[in-house]
XYZ file of C-alpha atoms in Angstrom:
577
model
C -37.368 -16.852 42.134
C -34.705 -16.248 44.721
C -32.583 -13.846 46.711
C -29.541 -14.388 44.310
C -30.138 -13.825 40.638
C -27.727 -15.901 39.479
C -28.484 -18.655 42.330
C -32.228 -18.890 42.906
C -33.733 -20.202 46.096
C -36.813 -21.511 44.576
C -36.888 -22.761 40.785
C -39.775 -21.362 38.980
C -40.930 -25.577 38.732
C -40.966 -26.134 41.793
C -43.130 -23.183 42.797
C -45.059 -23.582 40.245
C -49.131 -24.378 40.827
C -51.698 -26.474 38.945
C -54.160 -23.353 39.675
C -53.784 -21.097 36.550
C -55.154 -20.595 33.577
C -53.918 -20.307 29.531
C -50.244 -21.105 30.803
C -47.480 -22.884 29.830
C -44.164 -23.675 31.007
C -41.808 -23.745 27.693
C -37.938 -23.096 27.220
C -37.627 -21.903 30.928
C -40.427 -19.491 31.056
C -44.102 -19.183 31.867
C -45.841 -18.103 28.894
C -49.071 -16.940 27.842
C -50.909 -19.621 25.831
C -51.851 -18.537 22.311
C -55.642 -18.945 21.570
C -57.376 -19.239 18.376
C -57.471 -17.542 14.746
C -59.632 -18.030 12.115
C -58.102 -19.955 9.641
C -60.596 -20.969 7.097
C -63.568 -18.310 6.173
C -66.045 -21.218 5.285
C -68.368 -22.312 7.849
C -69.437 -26.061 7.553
C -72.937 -27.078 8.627
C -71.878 -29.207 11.132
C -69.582 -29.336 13.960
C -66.311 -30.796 12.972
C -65.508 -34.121 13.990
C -62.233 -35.044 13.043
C -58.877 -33.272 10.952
C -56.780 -35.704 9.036
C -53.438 -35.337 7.198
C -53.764 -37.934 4.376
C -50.381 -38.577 2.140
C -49.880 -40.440 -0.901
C -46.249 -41.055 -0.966
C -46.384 -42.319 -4.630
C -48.001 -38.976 -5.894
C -45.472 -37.258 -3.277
C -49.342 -34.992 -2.685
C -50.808 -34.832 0.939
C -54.450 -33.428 1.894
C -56.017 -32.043 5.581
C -59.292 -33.933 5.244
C -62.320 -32.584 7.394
C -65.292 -34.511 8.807
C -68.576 -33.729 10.216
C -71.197 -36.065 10.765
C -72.540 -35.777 7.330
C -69.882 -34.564 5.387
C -65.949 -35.028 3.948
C -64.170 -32.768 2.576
C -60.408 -31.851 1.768
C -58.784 -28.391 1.811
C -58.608 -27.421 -2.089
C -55.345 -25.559 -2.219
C -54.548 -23.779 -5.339
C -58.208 -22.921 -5.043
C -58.538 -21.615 -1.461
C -61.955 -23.688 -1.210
C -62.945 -27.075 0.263
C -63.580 -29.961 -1.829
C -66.426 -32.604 -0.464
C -66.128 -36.151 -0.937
C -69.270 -37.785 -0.540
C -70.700 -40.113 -2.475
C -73.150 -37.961 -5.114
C -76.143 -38.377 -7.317
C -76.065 -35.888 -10.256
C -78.522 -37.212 -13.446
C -80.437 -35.654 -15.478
C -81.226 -31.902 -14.905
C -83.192 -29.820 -12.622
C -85.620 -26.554 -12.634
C -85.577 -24.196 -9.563
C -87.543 -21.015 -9.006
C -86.808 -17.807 -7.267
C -88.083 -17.581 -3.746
C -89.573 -21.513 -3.894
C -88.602 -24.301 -2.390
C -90.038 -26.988 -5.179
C -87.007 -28.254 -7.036
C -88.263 -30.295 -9.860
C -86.100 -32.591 -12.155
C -86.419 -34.381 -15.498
C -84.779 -37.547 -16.089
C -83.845 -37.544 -11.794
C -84.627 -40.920 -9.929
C -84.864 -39.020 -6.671
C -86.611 -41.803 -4.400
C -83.557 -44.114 -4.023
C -80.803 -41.602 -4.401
C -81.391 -38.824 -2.349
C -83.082 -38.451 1.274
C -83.364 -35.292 3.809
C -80.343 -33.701 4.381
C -79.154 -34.262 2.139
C -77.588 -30.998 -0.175
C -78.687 -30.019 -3.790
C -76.531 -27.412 -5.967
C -76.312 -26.354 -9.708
C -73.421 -26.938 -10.867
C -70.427 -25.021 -12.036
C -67.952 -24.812 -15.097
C -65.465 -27.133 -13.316
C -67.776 -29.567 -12.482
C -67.271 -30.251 -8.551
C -68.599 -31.066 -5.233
C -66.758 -27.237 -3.841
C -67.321 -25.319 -1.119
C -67.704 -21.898 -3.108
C -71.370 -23.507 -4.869
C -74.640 -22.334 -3.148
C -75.822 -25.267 -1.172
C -79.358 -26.142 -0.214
C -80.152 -28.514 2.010
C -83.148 -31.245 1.716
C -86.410 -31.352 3.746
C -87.868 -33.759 1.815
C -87.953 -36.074 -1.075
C -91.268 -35.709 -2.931
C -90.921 -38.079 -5.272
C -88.065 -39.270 -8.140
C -88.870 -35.782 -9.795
C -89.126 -33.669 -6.527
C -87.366 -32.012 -3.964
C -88.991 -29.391 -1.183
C -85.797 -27.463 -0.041
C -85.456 -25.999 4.255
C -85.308 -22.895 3.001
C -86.456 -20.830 -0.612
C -84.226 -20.977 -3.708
C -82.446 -17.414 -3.708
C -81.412 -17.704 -7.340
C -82.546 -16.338 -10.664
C -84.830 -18.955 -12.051
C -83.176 -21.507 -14.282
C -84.265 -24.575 -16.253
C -82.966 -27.267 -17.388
C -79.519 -27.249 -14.992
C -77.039 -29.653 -14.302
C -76.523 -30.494 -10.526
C -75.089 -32.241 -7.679
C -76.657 -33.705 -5.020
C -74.291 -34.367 -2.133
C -75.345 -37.477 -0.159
C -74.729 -37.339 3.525
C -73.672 -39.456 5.825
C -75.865 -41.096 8.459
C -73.685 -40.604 11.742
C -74.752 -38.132 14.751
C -72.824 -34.937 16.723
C -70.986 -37.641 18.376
C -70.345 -40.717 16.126
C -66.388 -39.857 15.776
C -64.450 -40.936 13.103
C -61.727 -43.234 12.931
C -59.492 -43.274 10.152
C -56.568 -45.529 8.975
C -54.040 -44.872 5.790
C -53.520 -48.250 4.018
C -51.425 -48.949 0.833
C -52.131 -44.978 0.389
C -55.955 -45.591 0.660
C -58.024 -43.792 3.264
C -59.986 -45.615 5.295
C -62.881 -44.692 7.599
C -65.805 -45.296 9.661
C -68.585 -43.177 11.713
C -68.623 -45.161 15.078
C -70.003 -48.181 12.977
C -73.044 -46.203 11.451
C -72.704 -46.269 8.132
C -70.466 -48.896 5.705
C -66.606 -48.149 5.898
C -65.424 -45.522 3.360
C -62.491 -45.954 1.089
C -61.220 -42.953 -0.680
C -57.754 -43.179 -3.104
C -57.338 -39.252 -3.493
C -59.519 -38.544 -6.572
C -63.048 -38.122 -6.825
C -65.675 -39.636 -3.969
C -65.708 -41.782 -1.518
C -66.702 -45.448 -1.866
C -68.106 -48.179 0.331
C -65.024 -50.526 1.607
C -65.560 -53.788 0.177
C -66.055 -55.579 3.506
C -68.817 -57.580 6.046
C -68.640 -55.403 8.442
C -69.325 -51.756 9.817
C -66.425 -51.139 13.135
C -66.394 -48.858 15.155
C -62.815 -48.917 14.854
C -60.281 -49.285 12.338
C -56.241 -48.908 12.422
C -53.678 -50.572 10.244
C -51.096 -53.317 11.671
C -48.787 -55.280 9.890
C -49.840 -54.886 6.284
C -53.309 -55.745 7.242
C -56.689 -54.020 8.396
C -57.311 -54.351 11.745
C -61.722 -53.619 12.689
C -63.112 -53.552 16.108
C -66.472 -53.616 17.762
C -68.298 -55.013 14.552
C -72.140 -55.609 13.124
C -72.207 -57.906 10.387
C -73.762 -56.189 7.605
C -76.282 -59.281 6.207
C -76.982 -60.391 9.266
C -77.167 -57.228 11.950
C -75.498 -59.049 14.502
C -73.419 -56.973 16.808
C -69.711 -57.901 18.126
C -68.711 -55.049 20.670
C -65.876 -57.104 22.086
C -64.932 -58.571 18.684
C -62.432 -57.678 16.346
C -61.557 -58.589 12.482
C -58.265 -58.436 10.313
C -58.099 -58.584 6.385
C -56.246 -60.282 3.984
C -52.266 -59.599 4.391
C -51.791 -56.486 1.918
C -55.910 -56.456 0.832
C -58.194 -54.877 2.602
C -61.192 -56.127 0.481
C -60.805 -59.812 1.822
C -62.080 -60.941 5.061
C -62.269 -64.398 6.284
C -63.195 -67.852 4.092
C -61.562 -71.056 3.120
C -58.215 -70.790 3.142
C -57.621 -66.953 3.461
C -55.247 -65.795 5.979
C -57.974 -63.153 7.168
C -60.184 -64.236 10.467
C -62.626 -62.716 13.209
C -62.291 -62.676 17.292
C -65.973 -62.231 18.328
C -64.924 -62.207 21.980
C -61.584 -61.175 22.849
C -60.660 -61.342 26.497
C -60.805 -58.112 28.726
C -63.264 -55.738 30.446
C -65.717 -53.717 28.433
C -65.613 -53.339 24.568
C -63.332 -52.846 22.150
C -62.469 -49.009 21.712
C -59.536 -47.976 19.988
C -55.945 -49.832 17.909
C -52.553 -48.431 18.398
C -49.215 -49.737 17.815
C -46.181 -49.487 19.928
C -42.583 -50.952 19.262
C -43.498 -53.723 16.502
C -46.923 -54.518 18.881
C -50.934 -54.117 18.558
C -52.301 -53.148 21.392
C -56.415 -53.507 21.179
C -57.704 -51.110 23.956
C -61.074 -51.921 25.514
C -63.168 -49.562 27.976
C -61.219 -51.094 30.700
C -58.416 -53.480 29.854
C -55.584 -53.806 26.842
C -54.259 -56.564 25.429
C -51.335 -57.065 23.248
C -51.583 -59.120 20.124
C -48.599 -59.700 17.375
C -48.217 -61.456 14.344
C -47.307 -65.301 14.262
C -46.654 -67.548 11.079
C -49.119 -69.502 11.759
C -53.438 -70.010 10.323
C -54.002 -68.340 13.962
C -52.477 -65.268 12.228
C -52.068 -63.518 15.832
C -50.648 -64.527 19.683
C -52.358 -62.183 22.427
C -52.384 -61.698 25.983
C -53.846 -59.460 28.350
C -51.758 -56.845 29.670
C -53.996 -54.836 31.772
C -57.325 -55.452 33.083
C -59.182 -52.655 35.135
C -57.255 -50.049 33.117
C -58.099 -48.783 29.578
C -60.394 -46.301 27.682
C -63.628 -45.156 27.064
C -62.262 -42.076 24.876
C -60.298 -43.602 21.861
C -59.429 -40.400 20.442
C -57.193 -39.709 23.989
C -54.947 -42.205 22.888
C -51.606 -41.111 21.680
C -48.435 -42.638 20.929
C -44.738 -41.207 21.861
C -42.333 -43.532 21.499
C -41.560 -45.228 24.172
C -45.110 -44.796 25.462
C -48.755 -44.725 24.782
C -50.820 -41.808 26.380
C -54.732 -42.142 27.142
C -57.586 -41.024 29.196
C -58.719 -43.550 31.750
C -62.369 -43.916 33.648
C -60.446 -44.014 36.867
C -60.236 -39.574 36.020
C -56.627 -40.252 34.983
C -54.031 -39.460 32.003
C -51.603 -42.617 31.776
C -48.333 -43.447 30.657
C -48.121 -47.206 29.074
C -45.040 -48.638 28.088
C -46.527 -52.113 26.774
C -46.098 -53.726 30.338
C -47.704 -51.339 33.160
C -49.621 -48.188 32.694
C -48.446 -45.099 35.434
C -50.857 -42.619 36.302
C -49.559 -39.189 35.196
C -52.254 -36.513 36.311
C -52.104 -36.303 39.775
C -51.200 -32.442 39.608
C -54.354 -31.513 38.295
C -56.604 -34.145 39.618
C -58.921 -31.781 40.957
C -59.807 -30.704 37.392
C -60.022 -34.580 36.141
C -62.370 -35.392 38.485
C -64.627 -32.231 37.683
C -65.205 -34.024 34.114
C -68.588 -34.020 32.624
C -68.737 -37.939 33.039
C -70.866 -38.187 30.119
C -68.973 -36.645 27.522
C -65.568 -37.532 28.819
C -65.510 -40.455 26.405
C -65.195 -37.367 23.519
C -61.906 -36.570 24.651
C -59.821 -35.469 21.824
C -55.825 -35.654 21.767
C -53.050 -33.786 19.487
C -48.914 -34.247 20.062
C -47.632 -30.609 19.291
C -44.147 -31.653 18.069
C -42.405 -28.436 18.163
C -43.672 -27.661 21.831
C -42.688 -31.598 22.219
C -46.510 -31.531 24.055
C -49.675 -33.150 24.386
C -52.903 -31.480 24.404
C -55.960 -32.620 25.291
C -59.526 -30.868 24.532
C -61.975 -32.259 27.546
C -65.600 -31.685 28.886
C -65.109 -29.448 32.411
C -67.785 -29.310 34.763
C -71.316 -29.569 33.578
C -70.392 -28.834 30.285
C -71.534 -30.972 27.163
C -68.472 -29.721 24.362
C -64.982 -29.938 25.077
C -64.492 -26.576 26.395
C -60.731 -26.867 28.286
C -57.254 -27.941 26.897
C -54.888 -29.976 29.295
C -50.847 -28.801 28.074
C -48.780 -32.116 29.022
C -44.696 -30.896 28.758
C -43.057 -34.303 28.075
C -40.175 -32.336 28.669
C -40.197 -32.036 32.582
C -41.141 -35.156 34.952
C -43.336 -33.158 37.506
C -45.433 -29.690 37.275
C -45.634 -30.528 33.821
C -49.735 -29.690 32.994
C -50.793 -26.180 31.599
C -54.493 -25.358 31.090
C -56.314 -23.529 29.056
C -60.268 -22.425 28.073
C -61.176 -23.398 25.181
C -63.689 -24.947 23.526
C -62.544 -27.195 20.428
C -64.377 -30.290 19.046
C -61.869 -31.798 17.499
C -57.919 -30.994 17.369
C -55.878 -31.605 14.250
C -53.299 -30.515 12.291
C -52.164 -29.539 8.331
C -49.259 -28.055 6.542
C -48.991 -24.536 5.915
C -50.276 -23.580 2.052
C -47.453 -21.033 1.223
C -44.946 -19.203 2.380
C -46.169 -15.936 4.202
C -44.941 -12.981 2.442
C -45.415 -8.848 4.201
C -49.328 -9.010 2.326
C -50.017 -12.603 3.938
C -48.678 -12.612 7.707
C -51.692 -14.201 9.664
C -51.426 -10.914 12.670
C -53.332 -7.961 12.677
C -50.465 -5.501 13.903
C -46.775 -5.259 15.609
C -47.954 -6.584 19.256
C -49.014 -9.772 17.486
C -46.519 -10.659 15.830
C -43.964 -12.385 18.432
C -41.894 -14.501 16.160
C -38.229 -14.284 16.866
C -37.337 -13.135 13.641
C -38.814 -12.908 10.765
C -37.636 -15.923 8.487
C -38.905 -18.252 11.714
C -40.176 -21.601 10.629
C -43.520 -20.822 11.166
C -44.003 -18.875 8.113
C -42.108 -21.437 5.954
C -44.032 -23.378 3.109
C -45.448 -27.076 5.145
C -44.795 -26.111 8.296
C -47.055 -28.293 10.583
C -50.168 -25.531 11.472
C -52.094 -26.567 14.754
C -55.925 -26.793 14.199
C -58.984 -26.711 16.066
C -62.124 -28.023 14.791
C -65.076 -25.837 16.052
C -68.474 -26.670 17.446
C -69.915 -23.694 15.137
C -68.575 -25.866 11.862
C -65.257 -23.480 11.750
C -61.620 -24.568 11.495
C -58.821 -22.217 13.662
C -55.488 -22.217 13.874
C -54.142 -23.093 17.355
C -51.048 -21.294 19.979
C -52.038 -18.382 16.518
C -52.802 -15.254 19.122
C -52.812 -13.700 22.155
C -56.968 -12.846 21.445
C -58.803 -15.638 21.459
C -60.615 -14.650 18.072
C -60.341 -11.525 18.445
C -61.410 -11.813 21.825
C -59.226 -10.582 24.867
C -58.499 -13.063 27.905
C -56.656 -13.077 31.124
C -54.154 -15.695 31.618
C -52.936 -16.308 34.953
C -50.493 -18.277 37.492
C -50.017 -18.701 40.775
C -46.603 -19.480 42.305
C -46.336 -20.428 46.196
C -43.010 -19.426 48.519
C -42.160 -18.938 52.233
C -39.201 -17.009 50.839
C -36.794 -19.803 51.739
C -37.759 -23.080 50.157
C -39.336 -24.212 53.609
C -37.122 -23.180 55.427
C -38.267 -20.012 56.482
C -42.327 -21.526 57.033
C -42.927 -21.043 60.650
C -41.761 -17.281 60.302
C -43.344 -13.872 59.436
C -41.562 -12.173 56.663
C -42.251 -8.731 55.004
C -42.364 -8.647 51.712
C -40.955 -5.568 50.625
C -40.384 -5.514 46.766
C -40.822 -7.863 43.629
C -38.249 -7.917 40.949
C -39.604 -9.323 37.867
C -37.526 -10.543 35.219
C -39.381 -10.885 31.449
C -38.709 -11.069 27.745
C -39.106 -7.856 26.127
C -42.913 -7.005 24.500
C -44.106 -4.115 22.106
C -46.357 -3.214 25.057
C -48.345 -4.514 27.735
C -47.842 -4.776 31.767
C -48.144 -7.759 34.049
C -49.905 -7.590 36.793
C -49.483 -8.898 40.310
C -51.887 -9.742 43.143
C -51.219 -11.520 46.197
C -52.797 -14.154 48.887
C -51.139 -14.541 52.428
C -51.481 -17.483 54.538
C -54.763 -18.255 54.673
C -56.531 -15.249 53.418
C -59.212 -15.746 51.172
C -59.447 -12.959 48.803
C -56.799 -11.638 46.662
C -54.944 -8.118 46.754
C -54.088 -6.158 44.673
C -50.648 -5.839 44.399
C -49.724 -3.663 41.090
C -48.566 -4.162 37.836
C -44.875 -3.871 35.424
C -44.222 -2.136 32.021
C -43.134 -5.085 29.796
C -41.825 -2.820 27.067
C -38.341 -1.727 27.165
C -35.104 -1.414 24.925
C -33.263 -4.710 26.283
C -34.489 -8.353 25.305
C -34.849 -8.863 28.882
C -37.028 -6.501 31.005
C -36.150 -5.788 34.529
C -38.541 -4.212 36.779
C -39.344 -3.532 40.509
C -42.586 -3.642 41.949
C -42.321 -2.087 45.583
C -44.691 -3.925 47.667
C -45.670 -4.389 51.931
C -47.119 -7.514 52.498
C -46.517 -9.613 56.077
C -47.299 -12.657 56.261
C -45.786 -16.316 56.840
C -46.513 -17.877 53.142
C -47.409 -16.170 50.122
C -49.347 -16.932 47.298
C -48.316 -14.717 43.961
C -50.236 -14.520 40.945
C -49.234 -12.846 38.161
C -51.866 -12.253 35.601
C -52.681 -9.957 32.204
C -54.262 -9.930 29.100
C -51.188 -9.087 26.526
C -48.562 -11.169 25.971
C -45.717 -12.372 28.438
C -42.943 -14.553 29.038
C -42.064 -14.755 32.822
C -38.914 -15.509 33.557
C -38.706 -15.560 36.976
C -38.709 -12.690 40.335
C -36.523 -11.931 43.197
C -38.208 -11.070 46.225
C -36.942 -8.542 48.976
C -38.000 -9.712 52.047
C -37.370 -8.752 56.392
C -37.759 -12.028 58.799
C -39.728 -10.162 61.460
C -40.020 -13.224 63.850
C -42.579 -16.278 64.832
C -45.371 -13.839 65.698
């Protein structure tokens, strides 16, 4: 933005403003942020929790793991389907009727392995827990030889079937997972509400061998690290303790001469919420405090300290790590920086939206690093809302006007590799004006490219930064940049503002649209709009305007697609009055 265009007055950064809306600053430009696209056709029953890239280096196979509150299941490949994981309960056989809800069984033990909602299915010719079998879910166990279904069996009557029943887990809406990869076993845990799962890549999950439920678990220097714990046989609770296994087992904890051990009060403010590791260190983060901890060769098995106290989270899944930092939400309605000495505050360009956070639900704050954006998003609750319904665009690229913003809700935010390389029958766009890649070998269609997902409240999965409809849906994106023509130096001074010259990468179609603010005026006007399309790979258009004034707001807004490069402004200095 300036009167020169090879010397701009005013970089685009610098007159840049928090107050927009599905914007980001990337490569030099301000750019439209891409919104959701279906990725997945099946729905799950439950909101999804958590998305989870799980390798196994020694079978060289990875899977993008989903979990609700009662269910886990991985992303079936060659079979375009979702396998669940749960534990299951499948003897003897089962008759079901047309339009009933009695399921009876012969040979079934029902009382002890199954309870409501639970999910019953019969069973298919390759014999798994799949996504693509009719599920029903359980109202009620009648006894060991009958079920009472929610809703009527739609089926043809059949006797004598084989079956699954899919046991759920326990967990609520907002028991969050956290998960751990050790010695290529996944680990998890439902915010301490049912036993720890361990699952090695085959079949279903299994209960950890272990005395504890955590809410937390993370892996640290060949050992498994637990925090916030209930002992299972005795129910007591430990919300500032914390537990490490055996070196290289994660099935032994504690006893006579065992190099595993227990803290059930580590030192700090508020409990124990989240592990991460930075540069060789544990840092244990509690609601408001962290402390370091690191391995000695001694029976003490770990030095701490307290690094922090009065700073730390209540929303473990903000936490992040970027070498040389750590990145988390704090209660103080900040985003940090924490480089294993001093945390920074970050955030202070869009502290008027931190501080708008639904204080209840801010501690379901949800964080994913988008590597080839070299970003951070994170998926909060805005105003009086209960979901996570805004993302927060941190550019780690720039030290100041660095935040984007977009609306969104997203319950969870996640990420897999792509299943095959897109071909003319398979490109994910639904004509010419969606399909903005810069050529068309780019890496994004590209067999395990890293795809960008959103876990949705409605039990859907979508593909993130995927479309310029959100769904299908149109939005306006908008941003507002603030001059007095000169770089203050022109402030005290009225100034007609005669024409805008916008400068944009080309688009199949679409305008941008302008409206203006001046001084302290209070409603917007109206101040036209620019064909995007064009020949050249740069547009360059002129938007006569008449505006007087002695500082001008300028928002540029639209629902298609645009990268803004940047605008020189025609201008007369008419005087001091």
């Amino acid at each position: 933005m300036g009167l020169k265009q090879d010397y701009p007055a005013v970089l685009l950064r610098d007159a840049w403003l928090p107050d927009c809306k599905d914007i980001f600053f990337q490569n030099g430009t301000i750019q439209k942020y891409k919104k959701r696209l279906l990725e997945f056709d099946y729905q799950f029953p439950d909101k999804i929790l958590n998305i989870e890239y799980y390798f196994k280096e020694s079978a060289n196979q990875w899977w993008s793991v989903y979990f609700t509150r009662r269910d886990i299941a991985y992303r079936d490949i060659p079979n375009k389907r979702f396998v669940f994981i749960n534990k299951k309960y499948d003897t003897g056989t089962i008759t079901v009727t047309n339009n009933s809800k009695i399921v009876t069984g012969s040979g079934t033990s029902w009382n002890t392995n199954a309870k409501a909602g639970d999910f019953i299915a019969l069973k298919d010719a390759d014999n798994t827990m799949h996504s693509n079998l009719v599920w029903y879910e359980i109202d009620t166990v009648d006894s060991d030889t009958q079920i009472t279904l929610k809703v009527a069996y739609e089926g043809a009557t059949e006797t004598g079937k084989t079956y699954f029943i899919r046991k759920t887990f326990t967990g609520t809406d907002f028991d969050y997972w956290s998960i751990t990869t050790f010695y290529e076993k996944l680990l998890a845990t439902n915010n301490g509400i049912d036993k720890i799962i361990v699952w090695t890549g085959t079949g279903e999950v299994a209960d950890l061998t272990c005395p504890y439920k955590a809410r937390s678990i993370f892996t640290y220097g060949n050992r498994v690290i637990l925090g916030f714990l209930t002992d299972i046989e005795t129910g007591d609770v430990y919300p500032m303790g914390w537990a490490w296994s055996k070196l290289g087992d994660e099935t032994v904890w504690g006893g006579t001469g065992e190099d595993a051990g227990m803290d059930i009060a580590i030192e700090g403010t508020g409990v124990i919420t989240t592990f991460t590791e930075l540069r060789g260190s544990l840092y244990i983060f509690k609601e408001r405090s962290i402390i370091q901890a690191w391995n000695v060769e001694t029976k003490a098995v770990f030095n701490k300290k307290l690094i922090e106290d009065g700073v730390g989270t209540m929303a473990p899944n903000s936490v992040v790590v970027e070498d040389p930092y750590i990145y988390y939400y704090c209660p103080d309605n900040t985003f940090r920086q924490f480089n294993g000495i001093k945390s920074i505050t970050i955030s202070d360009e869009i502290s008027e939206i931190i501080k708008n956070l639904h204080p209840d639900y801010e501690k379901y704050i949800q964080v994913l690093e988008i590597e080839i954006y070299n970003q951070i998003l994170w998926a909060v609750p805005y105003g009086d809302s209960e979901r996570n319904n805004k993302l927060l665009i941190y550019d780690l690229d720039f030290a100041h006007n660095n935040w984007g913003v977009a609306d969104m809700e997203v319950s969870c935010i996640g990420y897999y590799t792509i299943e095959e390389i897109l071909d003319w029958n398979s490109l994910p766009f639904n004509n010419w004006i969606d399909w903005d890649w810069p050529c068309w070998n780019y890496i994004m269609g590209l067999e395990a490219f890293p795809i960008d997902l959103a876990g949705g409240y409605d039990g859907k999965i979508y593909r993130l930064n995927a479309d310029v409809r959100d769904v299908g849906e149109d939005y306006e994106s908008y941003f507002t940049l603030t001059t007095d023509l000169k770089n203050l130096k022109l402030l005290p001074f009225f100034k007609r503002l005669l024409n805008i010259r916008v400068f944009a990468e080309k688009e199949a179609t679409g305008t941008l649209k302008f409206r203006i603010k001046r001084d302290t005026e209070a409603t917007w006007q109206e101040a036209g709009e620019v064909d995007l399309s064009g020949d050249s790979d740069i547009v360059i258009r002129d938007l006569p305007v008449d505006f007087l004034a002695r500082n001008f707001l300028i928002e540029p807004y639209s629902i298609n697609n645009f990268n803004f490069l940047g605008c020189v402004l025609d201008y007369s200095v008419i005087g001091d009055r």
